[in-house]
Amino acid sequence: MTKYRELEERVALRHDDNCWEWSAHDSQGYASIHFQGRTQRAHVLAYILRYGPVPTGLELDHTCNNRGCWNPDHVEPVTHRVNLRRSPNGNWSKTHCPRGHPYDEANTYRDRRDRRYCRACNRERQRIPMALRGKRLTITIRT
């Protein structure tokens, strides 16, 4: 029995709500299977077997946050942006900048690409060049 046939039978037979762990994983922790001459992610193949092709422009997001899971009911087609925002490891879930300042409404600004920046860190970065030019930056801290 080929790996793909084995996967096809498992997808057809299983309907439980648990994470399905596959024995082989790629370097990023995703369950992988060798199919049609190349290594592919098992959750994508399982999704295609149960629901059909992944819609164009979308990618599969693990709603269980377990990359090793290949249960097609644990993935959802979403945009890349939504997938990044949902990621527990990504920058979207961070509440403070690398220097410890809060990412709150008053201290955060976004650029045209919707990337977050810390206002306090930006002021600190500006202080050095301004001091070298002989200018002073006055900061008022509101409590």
mmCIF file of N, CA and C in Angstrom:
data_model
loop_
_atom_site.group_PDB
_atom_site.id
_atom_site.type_symbol
_atom_site.label_atom_id
_atom_site.label_comp_id
_atom_site.label_asym_id
_atom_site.label_seq_id
_atom_site.Cartn_x
_atom_site.Cartn_y
_atom_site.Cartn_z
ATOM 1 N N MET A 1 0.849 -1.182 0.000
ATOM 2 C CA MET A 1 0.000 0.000 0.000
ATOM 3 C C MET A 1 0.896 1.249 0.000
ATOM 4 N N THR A 2 0.597 2.170 -0.874
ATOM 5 C CA THR A 2 1.397 3.389 -0.956
ATOM 6 C C THR A 2 1.061 4.317 0.208
ATOM 7 N N LYS A 3 1.977 5.228 0.480
ATOM 8 C CA LYS A 3 1.749 6.208 1.551
ATOM 9 C C LYS A 3 0.505 7.041 1.264
ATOM 10 N N TYR A 4 0.292 7.411 -0.006
ATOM 11 C CA TYR A 4 -0.865 8.234 -0.349
ATOM 12 C C TYR A 4 -2.157 7.459 -0.121
ATOM 13 N N ARG A 5 -2.185 6.188 -0.521
ATOM 14 C CA ARG A 5 -3.382 5.357 -0.314
ATOM 15 C C ARG A 5 -3.637 5.212 1.188
ATOM 16 N N GLU A 6 -2.565 5.016 1.948
ATOM 17 C CA GLU A 6 -2.693 4.916 3.404
ATOM 18 C C GLU A 6 -3.276 6.214 3.977
ATOM 19 N N LEU A 7 -2.789 7.334 3.506
ATOM 20 C CA LEU A 7 -3.302 8.631 3.952
ATOM 21 C C LEU A 7 -4.769 8.785 3.556
ATOM 22 N N GLU A 8 -5.087 8.415 2.330
ATOM 23 C CA GLU A 8 -6.459 8.518 1.827
ATOM 24 C C GLU A 8 -7.420 7.692 2.690
ATOM 25 N N GLU A 9 -7.019 6.482 3.054
ATOM 26 C CA GLU A 9 -7.865 5.624 3.883
ATOM 27 C C GLU A 9 -8.012 6.188 5.291
ATOM 28 N N ARG A 10 -6.931 6.699 5.833
ATOM 29 C CA ARG A 10 -7.001 7.277 7.181
ATOM 30 C C ARG A 10 -7.923 8.489 7.215
ATOM 31 N N VAL A 11 -7.840 9.337 6.198
ATOM 32 C CA VAL A 11 -8.702 10.522 6.145
ATOM 33 C C VAL A 11 -10.163 10.104 6.023
ATOM 34 N N ALA A 12 -10.437 9.095 5.211
ATOM 35 C CA ALA A 12 -11.813 8.642 5.002
ATOM 36 C C ALA A 12 -12.398 7.996 6.258
ATOM 37 N N LEU A 13 -11.575 7.287 7.020
ATOM 38 C CA LEU A 13 -12.070 6.540 8.170
ATOM 39 C C LEU A 13 -12.142 7.359 9.454
ATOM 40 N N ARG A 14 -11.261 8.302 9.623
ATOM 41 C CA ARG A 14 -11.186 9.026 10.899
ATOM 42 C C ARG A 14 -12.040 10.280 10.879
ATOM 43 N N HIS A 15 -12.796 10.449 11.932
ATOM 44 C CA HIS A 15 -13.605 11.656 12.086
ATOM 45 C C HIS A 15 -13.588 12.131 13.539
ATOM 46 N N ASP A 16 -12.538 11.821 14.267
ATOM 47 C CA ASP A 16 -12.459 12.277 15.655
ATOM 48 C C ASP A 16 -11.922 13.704 15.710
ATOM 49 N N ASP A 17 -11.982 14.298 16.881
ATOM 50 C CA ASP A 17 -11.606 15.702 17.037
ATOM 51 C C ASP A 17 -10.183 15.880 17.557
ATOM 52 N N ASN A 18 -9.434 14.796 17.675
ATOM 53 C CA ASN A 18 -8.074 14.880 18.203
ATOM 54 C C ASN A 18 -7.086 15.304 17.123
ATOM 55 N N CYS A 19 -5.926 15.778 17.552
ATOM 56 C CA CYS A 19 -4.842 16.027 16.601
ATOM 57 C C CYS A 19 -4.336 14.680 16.101
ATOM 58 N N TRP A 20 -4.117 14.581 14.816
ATOM 59 C CA TRP A 20 -3.576 13.370 14.223
ATOM 60 C C TRP A 20 -2.088 13.600 13.999
ATOM 61 N N GLU A 21 -1.258 12.837 14.678
ATOM 62 C CA GLU A 21 0.191 12.991 14.547
ATOM 63 C C GLU A 21 0.718 12.041 13.474
ATOM 64 N N TRP A 22 1.551 12.559 12.598
ATOM 65 C CA TRP A 22 2.195 11.772 11.548
ATOM 66 C C TRP A 22 3.620 11.509 11.997
ATOM 67 N N SER A 23 4.183 10.385 11.598
ATOM 68 C CA SER A 23 5.509 10.014 12.100
ATOM 69 C C SER A 23 6.640 10.839 11.490
ATOM 70 N N ALA A 24 6.481 11.302 10.266
ATOM 71 C CA ALA A 24 7.546 12.063 9.598
ATOM 72 C C ALA A 24 7.226 13.557 9.640
ATOM 73 N N HIS A 25 8.264 14.364 9.910
ATOM 74 C CA HIS A 25 8.095 15.821 9.956
ATOM 75 C C HIS A 25 9.196 16.490 9.143
ATOM 76 N N ASP A 26 8.885 17.653 8.574
ATOM 77 C CA ASP A 26 9.918 18.412 7.872
ATOM 78 C C ASP A 26 10.685 19.270 8.882
ATOM 79 N N SER A 27 11.621 20.066 8.400
ATOM 80 C CA SER A 27 12.487 20.842 9.291
ATOM 81 C C SER A 27 11.729 21.902 10.085
ATOM 82 N N GLN A 28 10.516 22.253 9.655
ATOM 83 C CA GLN A 28 9.727 23.256 10.377
ATOM 84 C C GLN A 28 8.670 22.624 11.278
ATOM 85 N N GLY A 29 8.663 21.295 11.365
ATOM 86 C CA GLY A 29 7.757 20.605 12.271
ATOM 87 C C GLY A 29 6.433 20.175 11.675
ATOM 88 N N TYR A 30 6.233 20.393 10.364
ATOM 89 C CA TYR A 30 4.984 19.997 9.720
ATOM 90 C C TYR A 30 5.029 18.518 9.354
ATOM 91 N N ALA A 31 3.904 17.817 9.545
ATOM 92 C CA ALA A 31 3.807 16.422 9.128
ATOM 93 C C ALA A 31 4.019 16.363 7.618
ATOM 94 N N SER A 32 4.883 15.447 7.171
ATOM 95 C CA SER A 32 5.208 15.400 5.744
ATOM 96 C C SER A 32 5.059 13.984 5.203
ATOM 97 N N ILE A 33 4.811 13.913 3.901
ATOM 98 C CA ILE A 33 4.648 12.636 3.218
ATOM 99 C C ILE A 33 5.311 12.754 1.847
ATOM 100 N N HIS A 34 5.937 11.676 1.403
ATOM 101 C CA HIS A 34 6.552 11.668 0.077
ATOM 102 C C HIS A 34 5.480 11.255 -0.924
ATOM 103 N N PHE A 35 5.171 12.144 -1.864
ATOM 104 C CA PHE A 35 4.101 11.894 -2.821
ATOM 105 C C PHE A 35 4.450 12.550 -4.145
ATOM 106 N N GLN A 36 4.256 11.815 -5.243
ATOM 107 C CA GLN A 36 4.544 12.281 -6.598
ATOM 108 C C GLN A 36 5.974 12.813 -6.730
ATOM 109 N N GLY A 37 6.910 12.087 -6.149
ATOM 110 C CA GLY A 37 8.319 12.405 -6.312
ATOM 111 C C GLY A 37 8.850 13.541 -5.455
ATOM 112 N N ARG A 38 8.035 14.071 -4.545
ATOM 113 C CA ARG A 38 8.546 15.134 -3.676
ATOM 114 C C ARG A 38 7.867 15.061 -2.312
ATOM 115 N N THR A 39 8.477 15.698 -1.342
ATOM 116 C CA THR A 39 7.923 15.739 0.002
ATOM 117 C C THR A 39 6.854 16.820 0.074
ATOM 118 N N GLN A 40 5.686 16.444 0.568
ATOM 119 C CA GLN A 40 4.575 17.389 0.691
ATOM 120 C C GLN A 40 4.037 17.360 2.115
ATOM 121 N N ARG A 41 3.352 18.403 2.486
ATOM 122 C CA ARG A 41 2.797 18.498 3.832
ATOM 123 C C ARG A 41 1.501 17.690 3.915
ATOM 124 N N ALA A 42 1.458 16.817 4.920
ATOM 125 C CA ALA A 42 0.334 15.888 5.058
ATOM 126 C C ALA A 42 -0.987 16.610 5.304
ATOM 127 N N HIS A 43 -0.965 17.731 6.027
ATOM 128 C CA HIS A 43 -2.237 18.420 6.302
ATOM 129 C C HIS A 43 -2.853 18.995 5.027
ATOM 130 N N VAL A 44 -2.012 19.381 4.073
ATOM 131 C CA VAL A 44 -2.526 19.904 2.802
ATOM 132 C C VAL A 44 -3.164 18.767 2.006
ATOM 133 N N LEU A 45 -2.480 17.636 1.917
ATOM 134 C CA LEU A 45 -3.041 16.488 1.196
ATOM 135 C C LEU A 45 -4.329 16.008 1.856
ATOM 136 N N ALA A 46 -4.359 15.954 3.180
ATOM 137 C CA ALA A 46 -5.565 15.515 3.891
ATOM 138 C C ALA A 46 -6.721 16.480 3.639
ATOM 139 N N TYR A 47 -6.434 17.773 3.619
ATOM 140 C CA TYR A 47 -7.472 18.775 3.348
ATOM 141 C C TYR A 47 -8.036 18.584 1.935
ATOM 142 N N ILE A 48 -7.147 18.395 0.970
ATOM 143 C CA ILE A 48 -7.569 18.204 -0.423
ATOM 144 C C ILE A 48 -8.426 16.945 -0.559
ATOM 145 N N LEU A 49 -8.038 15.874 0.125
ATOM 146 C CA LEU A 49 -8.811 14.630 0.059
ATOM 147 C C LEU A 49 -10.219 14.806 0.622
ATOM 148 N N ARG A 50 -10.354 15.591 1.677
ATOM 149 C CA ARG A 50 -11.668 15.739 2.310
ATOM 150 C C ARG A 50 -12.503 16.865 1.707
ATOM 151 N N TYR A 51 -11.881 17.994 1.395
ATOM 152 C CA TYR A 51 -12.644 19.185 0.999
ATOM 153 C C TYR A 51 -12.386 19.671 -0.424
ATOM 154 N N GLY A 52 -11.358 19.165 -1.065
ATOM 155 C CA GLY A 52 -11.013 19.659 -2.394
ATOM 156 C C GLY A 52 -9.837 20.616 -2.311
ATOM 157 N N PRO A 53 -9.476 21.244 -3.426
ATOM 158 C CA PRO A 53 -8.282 22.095 -3.456
ATOM 159 C C PRO A 53 -8.393 23.304 -2.526
ATOM 160 N N VAL A 54 -7.246 23.738 -2.045
ATOM 161 C CA VAL A 54 -7.176 24.948 -1.219
ATOM 162 C C VAL A 54 -7.503 26.129 -2.127
ATOM 163 N N PRO A 55 -8.438 27.005 -1.727
ATOM 164 C CA PRO A 55 -8.799 28.144 -2.579
ATOM 165 C C PRO A 55 -7.583 28.996 -2.942
ATOM 166 N N THR A 56 -7.569 29.492 -4.165
ATOM 167 C CA THR A 56 -6.469 30.316 -4.665
ATOM 168 C C THR A 56 -6.285 31.545 -3.783
ATOM 169 N N GLY A 57 -5.037 31.833 -3.451
ATOM 170 C CA GLY A 57 -4.722 33.005 -2.640
ATOM 171 C C GLY A 57 -4.809 32.762 -1.147
ATOM 172 N N LEU A 58 -5.186 31.549 -0.751
ATOM 173 C CA LEU A 58 -5.296 31.234 0.674
ATOM 174 C C LEU A 58 -4.294 30.151 1.041
ATOM 175 N N GLU A 59 -4.024 30.036 2.325
ATOM 176 C CA GLU A 59 -3.151 28.987 2.848
ATOM 177 C C GLU A 59 -3.858 28.351 4.033
ATOM 178 N N LEU A 60 -3.411 27.177 4.428
ATOM 179 C CA LEU A 60 -4.067 26.466 5.517
ATOM 180 C C LEU A 60 -3.453 26.855 6.855
ATOM 181 N N ASP A 61 -4.310 27.237 7.779
ATOM 182 C CA ASP A 61 -3.902 27.628 9.125
ATOM 183 C C ASP A 61 -4.315 26.528 10.090
ATOM 184 N N HIS A 62 -3.370 26.065 10.905
ATOM 185 C CA HIS A 62 -3.682 25.069 11.929
ATOM 186 C C HIS A 62 -4.434 25.751 13.071
ATOM 187 N N THR A 63 -5.719 25.492 13.192
ATOM 188 C CA THR A 63 -6.500 26.094 14.277
ATOM 189 C C THR A 63 -6.131 25.489 15.625
ATOM 190 N N CYS A 64 -5.491 24.330 15.615
ATOM 191 C CA CYS A 64 -5.048 23.676 16.852
ATOM 192 C C CYS A 64 -3.644 24.137 17.260
ATOM 193 N N ASN A 65 -2.984 24.944 16.429
ATOM 194 C CA ASN A 65 -1.612 25.426 16.661
ATOM 195 C C ASN A 65 -0.602 24.294 16.811
ATOM 196 N N ASN A 66 -0.864 23.156 16.179
ATOM 197 C CA ASN A 66 0.037 22.009 16.215
ATOM 198 C C ASN A 66 0.470 21.715 14.786
ATOM 199 N N ARG A 67 1.691 22.106 14.437
ATOM 200 C CA ARG A 67 2.177 21.917 13.064
ATOM 201 C C ARG A 67 2.254 20.456 12.658
ATOM 202 N N GLY A 68 2.428 19.574 13.614
ATOM 203 C CA GLY A 68 2.533 18.151 13.315
ATOM 204 C C GLY A 68 1.194 17.483 13.067
ATOM 205 N N CYS A 69 0.105 18.205 13.277
ATOM 206 C CA CYS A 69 -1.242 17.653 13.105
ATOM 207 C C CYS A 69 -1.630 17.672 11.629
ATOM 208 N N TRP A 70 -2.213 16.578 11.154
ATOM 209 C CA TRP A 70 -2.675 16.528 9.768
ATOM 210 C C TRP A 70 -4.177 16.263 9.682
ATOM 211 N N ASN A 71 -4.915 16.477 10.776
ATOM 212 C CA ASN A 71 -6.371 16.347 10.785
ATOM 213 C C ASN A 71 -6.952 17.464 9.915
ATOM 214 N N PRO A 72 -7.670 17.130 8.829
ATOM 215 C CA PRO A 72 -8.179 18.180 7.939
ATOM 216 C C PRO A 72 -9.219 19.082 8.602
ATOM 217 N N ASP A 73 -9.809 18.626 9.713
ATOM 218 C CA ASP A 73 -10.760 19.466 10.444
ATOM 219 C C ASP A 73 -10.055 20.477 11.343
ATOM 220 N N HIS A 74 -8.743 20.365 11.463
ATOM 221 C CA HIS A 74 -7.967 21.286 12.294
ATOM 222 C C HIS A 74 -7.269 22.364 11.477
ATOM 223 N N VAL A 75 -7.558 22.433 10.193
ATOM 224 C CA VAL A 75 -6.978 23.486 9.353
ATOM 225 C C VAL A 75 -8.099 24.273 8.688
ATOM 226 N N GLU A 76 -7.811 25.528 8.427
ATOM 227 C CA GLU A 76 -8.801 26.413 7.822
ATOM 228 C C GLU A 76 -8.112 27.266 6.770
ATOM 229 N N PRO A 77 -8.692 27.393 5.584
ATOM 230 C CA PRO A 77 -8.088 28.256 4.567
ATOM 231 C C PRO A 77 -8.267 29.727 4.948
ATOM 232 N N VAL A 78 -7.142 30.438 5.056
ATOM 233 C CA VAL A 78 -7.158 31.861 5.419
ATOM 234 C C VAL A 78 -6.098 32.589 4.599
ATOM 235 N N THR A 79 -6.129 33.909 4.634
ATOM 236 C CA THR A 79 -5.079 34.686 3.976
ATOM 237 C C THR A 79 -3.793 34.571 4.787
ATOM 238 N N HIS A 80 -2.683 34.897 4.163
ATOM 239 C CA HIS A 80 -1.398 34.853 4.853
ATOM 240 C C HIS A 80 -1.404 35.796 6.056
ATOM 241 N N ARG A 81 -2.002 36.962 5.880
ATOM 242 C CA ARG A 81 -2.079 37.949 6.960
ATOM 243 C C ARG A 81 -2.822 37.396 8.184
ATOM 244 N N VAL A 82 -3.961 36.752 7.952
ATOM 245 C CA VAL A 82 -4.730 36.164 9.057
ATOM 246 C C VAL A 82 -3.922 35.060 9.720
ATOM 247 N N ASN A 83 -3.253 34.237 8.920
ATOM 248 C CA ASN A 83 -2.436 33.156 9.458
ATOM 249 C C ASN A 83 -1.337 33.712 10.366
ATOM 250 N N LEU A 84 -0.682 34.782 9.948
ATOM 251 C CA LEU A 84 0.359 35.390 10.775
ATOM 252 C C LEU A 84 -0.213 35.955 12.068
ATOM 253 N N ARG A 85 -1.350 36.601 11.988
ATOM 254 C CA ARG A 85 -1.956 37.195 13.187
ATOM 255 C C ARG A 85 -2.370 36.140 14.202
ATOM 256 N N ARG A 86 -2.777 34.985 13.729
ATOM 257 C CA ARG A 86 -3.209 33.915 14.635
ATOM 258 C C ARG A 86 -2.039 33.170 15.264
ATOM 259 N N SER A 87 -0.872 33.283 14.690
ATOM 260 C CA SER A 87 0.279 32.511 15.142
ATOM 261 C C SER A 87 0.670 32.873 16.572
ATOM 262 N N PRO A 88 0.791 31.865 17.447
ATOM 263 C CA PRO A 88 1.222 32.161 18.815
ATOM 264 C C PRO A 88 2.701 32.528 18.890
ATOM 265 N N ASN A 89 3.465 32.228 17.841
ATOM 266 C CA ASN A 89 4.899 32.511 17.834
ATOM 267 C C ASN A 89 5.252 33.803 17.119
ATOM 268 N N GLY A 90 4.316 34.410 16.465
ATOM 269 C CA GLY A 90 4.598 35.580 15.648
ATOM 270 C C GLY A 90 4.582 36.882 16.417
ATOM 271 N N ASN A 91 4.934 37.940 15.723
ATOM 272 C CA ASN A 91 4.996 39.261 16.337
ATOM 273 C C ASN A 91 3.634 39.810 16.718
ATOM 274 N N TRP A 92 2.569 39.322 16.093
ATOM 275 C CA TRP A 92 1.240 39.857 16.388
ATOM 276 C C TRP A 92 0.831 39.589 17.823
ATOM 277 N N SER A 93 1.335 38.512 18.408
ATOM 278 C CA SER A 93 0.939 38.176 19.775
ATOM 279 C C SER A 93 1.794 38.871 20.828
ATOM 280 N N LYS A 94 2.847 39.559 20.409
ATOM 281 C CA LYS A 94 3.719 40.237 21.369
ATOM 282 C C LYS A 94 3.025 41.464 21.940
ATOM 283 N N THR A 95 3.162 41.650 23.242
ATOM 284 C CA THR A 95 2.537 42.786 23.914
ATOM 285 C C THR A 95 3.527 43.898 24.208
ATOM 286 N N HIS A 96 4.843 43.597 24.077
ATOM 287 C CA HIS A 96 5.880 44.589 24.360
ATOM 288 C C HIS A 96 6.963 44.522 23.282
ATOM 289 N N CYS A 97 7.606 45.653 23.041
ATOM 290 C CA CYS A 97 8.705 45.704 22.077
ATOM 291 C C CYS A 97 9.928 45.012 22.684
ATOM 292 N N PRO A 98 10.990 44.780 21.910
ATOM 293 C CA PRO A 98 12.177 44.114 22.445
ATOM 294 C C PRO A 98 12.827 44.844 23.626
ATOM 295 N N ARG A 99 12.604 46.158 23.741
ATOM 296 C CA ARG A 99 13.163 46.911 24.868
ATOM 297 C C ARG A 99 12.213 47.010 26.054
ATOM 298 N N GLY A 100 11.061 46.365 25.951
ATOM 299 C CA GLY A 100 10.147 46.293 27.083
ATOM 300 C C GLY A 100 9.035 47.324 27.123
ATOM 301 N N HIS A 101 8.963 48.197 26.127
ATOM 302 C CA HIS A 101 7.879 49.181 26.092
ATOM 303 C C HIS A 101 6.591 48.501 25.633
ATOM 304 N N PRO A 102 5.448 48.924 26.155
ATOM 305 C CA PRO A 102 4.192 48.263 25.774
ATOM 306 C C PRO A 102 3.764 48.606 24.350
ATOM 307 N N TYR A 103 3.205 47.615 23.677
ATOM 308 C CA TYR A 103 2.564 47.857 22.386
ATOM 309 C C TYR A 103 1.105 48.203 22.687
ATOM 310 N N ASP A 104 0.876 49.432 23.096
ATOM 311 C CA ASP A 104 -0.492 49.878 23.331
ATOM 312 C C ASP A 104 -0.827 50.977 22.330
ATOM 313 N N GLU A 105 -2.035 51.473 22.389
ATOM 314 C CA GLU A 105 -2.489 52.450 21.401
ATOM 315 C C GLU A 105 -1.647 53.727 21.414
ATOM 316 N N ALA A 106 -1.262 54.181 22.602
ATOM 317 C CA ALA A 106 -0.505 55.435 22.713
ATOM 318 C C ALA A 106 0.945 55.282 22.265
ATOM 319 N N ASN A 107 1.523 54.105 22.427
ATOM 320 C CA ASN A 107 2.949 53.919 22.169
ATOM 321 C C ASN A 107 3.232 53.165 20.874
ATOM 322 N N THR A 108 2.237 52.901 20.061
ATOM 323 C CA THR A 108 2.432 52.104 18.852
ATOM 324 C C THR A 108 1.959 52.858 17.621
ATOM 325 N N TYR A 109 2.761 52.784 16.570
ATOM 326 C CA TYR A 109 2.309 53.308 15.278
ATOM 327 C C TYR A 109 2.596 52.258 14.222
ATOM 328 N N ARG A 110 1.894 52.343 13.110
ATOM 329 C CA ARG A 110 2.030 51.372 12.027
ATOM 330 C C ARG A 110 2.406 52.081 10.735
ATOM 331 N N ASP A 111 3.199 51.397 9.930
ATOM 332 C CA ASP A 111 3.555 51.962 8.628
ATOM 333 C C ASP A 111 2.526 51.519 7.583
ATOM 334 N N ARG A 112 2.783 51.860 6.329
ATOM 335 C CA ARG A 112 1.840 51.532 5.252
ATOM 336 C C ARG A 112 1.639 50.035 5.069
ATOM 337 N N ARG A 113 2.622 49.256 5.482
ATOM 338 C CA ARG A 113 2.517 47.801 5.344
ATOM 339 C C ARG A 113 1.957 47.149 6.604
ATOM 340 N N ASP A 114 1.467 47.983 7.528
ATOM 341 C CA ASP A 114 0.831 47.544 8.768
ATOM 342 C C ASP A 114 1.816 46.900 9.749
ATOM 343 N N ARG A 115 3.096 47.267 9.647
ATOM 344 C CA ARG A 115 4.085 46.788 10.609
ATOM 345 C C ARG A 115 4.048 47.685 11.839
ATOM 346 N N ARG A 116 4.181 47.083 13.020
ATOM 347 C CA ARG A 116 4.132 47.836 14.270
ATOM 348 C C ARG A 116 5.496 48.394 14.639
ATOM 349 N N TYR A 117 5.475 49.596 15.209
ATOM 350 C CA TYR A 117 6.695 50.222 15.708
ATOM 351 C C TYR A 117 6.419 50.850 17.063
ATOM 352 N N CYS A 118 7.432 50.900 17.889
ATOM 353 C CA CYS A 118 7.347 51.464 19.231
ATOM 354 C C CYS A 118 7.745 52.940 19.182
ATOM 355 N N ARG A 119 6.865 53.814 19.638
ATOM 356 C CA ARG A 119 7.149 55.253 19.648
ATOM 357 C C ARG A 119 8.307 55.583 20.591
ATOM 358 N N ALA A 120 8.347 54.956 21.763
ATOM 359 C CA ALA A 120 9.406 55.237 22.737
ATOM 360 C C ALA A 120 10.778 54.872 22.162
ATOM 361 N N CYS A 121 10.874 53.738 21.506
ATOM 362 C CA CYS A 121 12.150 53.337 20.898
ATOM 363 C C CYS A 121 12.529 54.283 19.769
ATOM 364 N N ASN A 122 11.554 54.729 19.002
ATOM 365 C CA ASN A 122 11.826 55.665 17.919
ATOM 366 C C ASN A 122 12.392 56.972 18.479
ATOM 367 N N ARG A 123 11.807 57.468 19.575
ATOM 368 C CA ARG A 123 12.335 58.692 20.202
ATOM 369 C C ARG A 123 13.766 58.486 20.677
ATOM 370 N N GLU A 124 14.050 57.317 21.264
ATOM 371 C CA GLU A 124 15.406 57.031 21.737
ATOM 372 C C GLU A 124 16.395 56.980 20.571
ATOM 373 N N ARG A 125 15.990 56.401 19.447
ATOM 374 C CA ARG A 125 16.863 56.343 18.268
ATOM 375 C C ARG A 125 17.139 57.739 17.722
ATOM 376 N N GLN A 126 16.163 58.619 17.790
ATOM 377 C CA GLN A 126 16.331 59.979 17.270
ATOM 378 C C GLN A 126 17.210 60.838 18.170
ATOM 379 N N ARG A 127 17.277 60.516 19.443
ATOM 380 C CA ARG A 127 18.032 61.319 20.396
ATOM 381 C C ARG A 127 19.518 61.411 20.036
ATOM 382 N N ILE A 128 20.126 60.328 19.643
ATOM 383 C CA ILE A 128 21.571 60.303 19.369
ATOM 384 C C ILE A 128 21.934 61.186 18.184
ATOM 385 N N PRO A 129 21.312 61.032 17.011
ATOM 386 C CA PRO A 129 21.669 61.927 15.900
ATOM 387 C C PRO A 129 21.382 63.395 16.221
ATOM 388 N N MET A 130 20.306 63.662 16.956
ATOM 389 C CA MET A 130 19.986 65.046 17.303
ATOM 390 C C MET A 130 21.041 65.615 18.244
ATOM 391 N N ALA A 131 21.530 64.803 19.174
ATOM 392 C CA ALA A 131 22.563 65.257 20.101
ATOM 393 C C ALA A 131 23.855 65.551 19.343
ATOM 394 N N LEU A 132 24.153 64.742 18.342
ATOM 395 C CA LEU A 132 25.357 64.970 17.547
ATOM 396 C C LEU A 132 25.263 66.264 16.742
ATOM 397 N N ARG A 133 24.062 66.661 16.379
ATOM 398 C CA ARG A 133 23.865 67.914 15.647
ATOM 399 C C ARG A 133 23.668 69.101 16.590
ATOM 400 N N GLY A 134 23.707 68.852 17.894
ATOM 401 C CA GLY A 134 23.572 69.935 18.867
ATOM 402 C C GLY A 134 22.149 70.302 19.200
ATOM 403 N N LYS A 135 21.208 69.451 18.901
ATOM 404 C CA LYS A 135 19.813 69.716 19.233
ATOM 405 C C LYS A 135 19.402 68.838 20.405
ATOM 406 N N ARG A 136 18.398 69.301 21.132
ATOM 407 C CA ARG A 136 17.902 68.529 22.264
ATOM 408 C C ARG A 136 16.479 68.085 21.996
ATOM 409 N N LEU A 137 16.190 66.879 22.386
ATOM 410 C CA LEU A 137 14.835 66.362 22.270
ATOM 411 C C LEU A 137 14.261 66.312 23.670
ATOM 412 N N THR A 138 13.200 67.025 23.896
ATOM 413 C CA THR A 138 12.555 67.038 25.201
ATOM 414 C C THR A 138 11.396 66.061 25.174
ATOM 415 N N ILE A 139 11.375 65.198 26.160
ATOM 416 C CA ILE A 139 10.317 64.203 26.245
ATOM 417 C C ILE A 139 9.503 64.470 27.497
ATOM 418 N N THR A 140 8.222 64.573 27.334
ATOM 419 C CA THR A 140 7.322 64.756 28.461
ATOM 420 C C THR A 140 6.651 63.426 28.739
ATOM 421 N N ILE A 141 6.796 62.968 29.963
ATOM 422 C CA ILE A 141 6.186 61.700 30.349
ATOM 423 C C ILE A 141 4.906 62.007 31.104
ATOM 424 N N ARG A 142 3.821 61.507 30.577
ATOM 425 C CA ARG A 142 2.519 61.710 31.209
ATOM 426 C C ARG A 142 2.201 60.521 32.088
ATOM 427 N N THR A 143 1.689 60.812 33.257
ATOM 428 C CA THR A 143 1.310 59.714 34.157
ATOM 429 C C THR A 143 -0.166 59.710 34.412
#
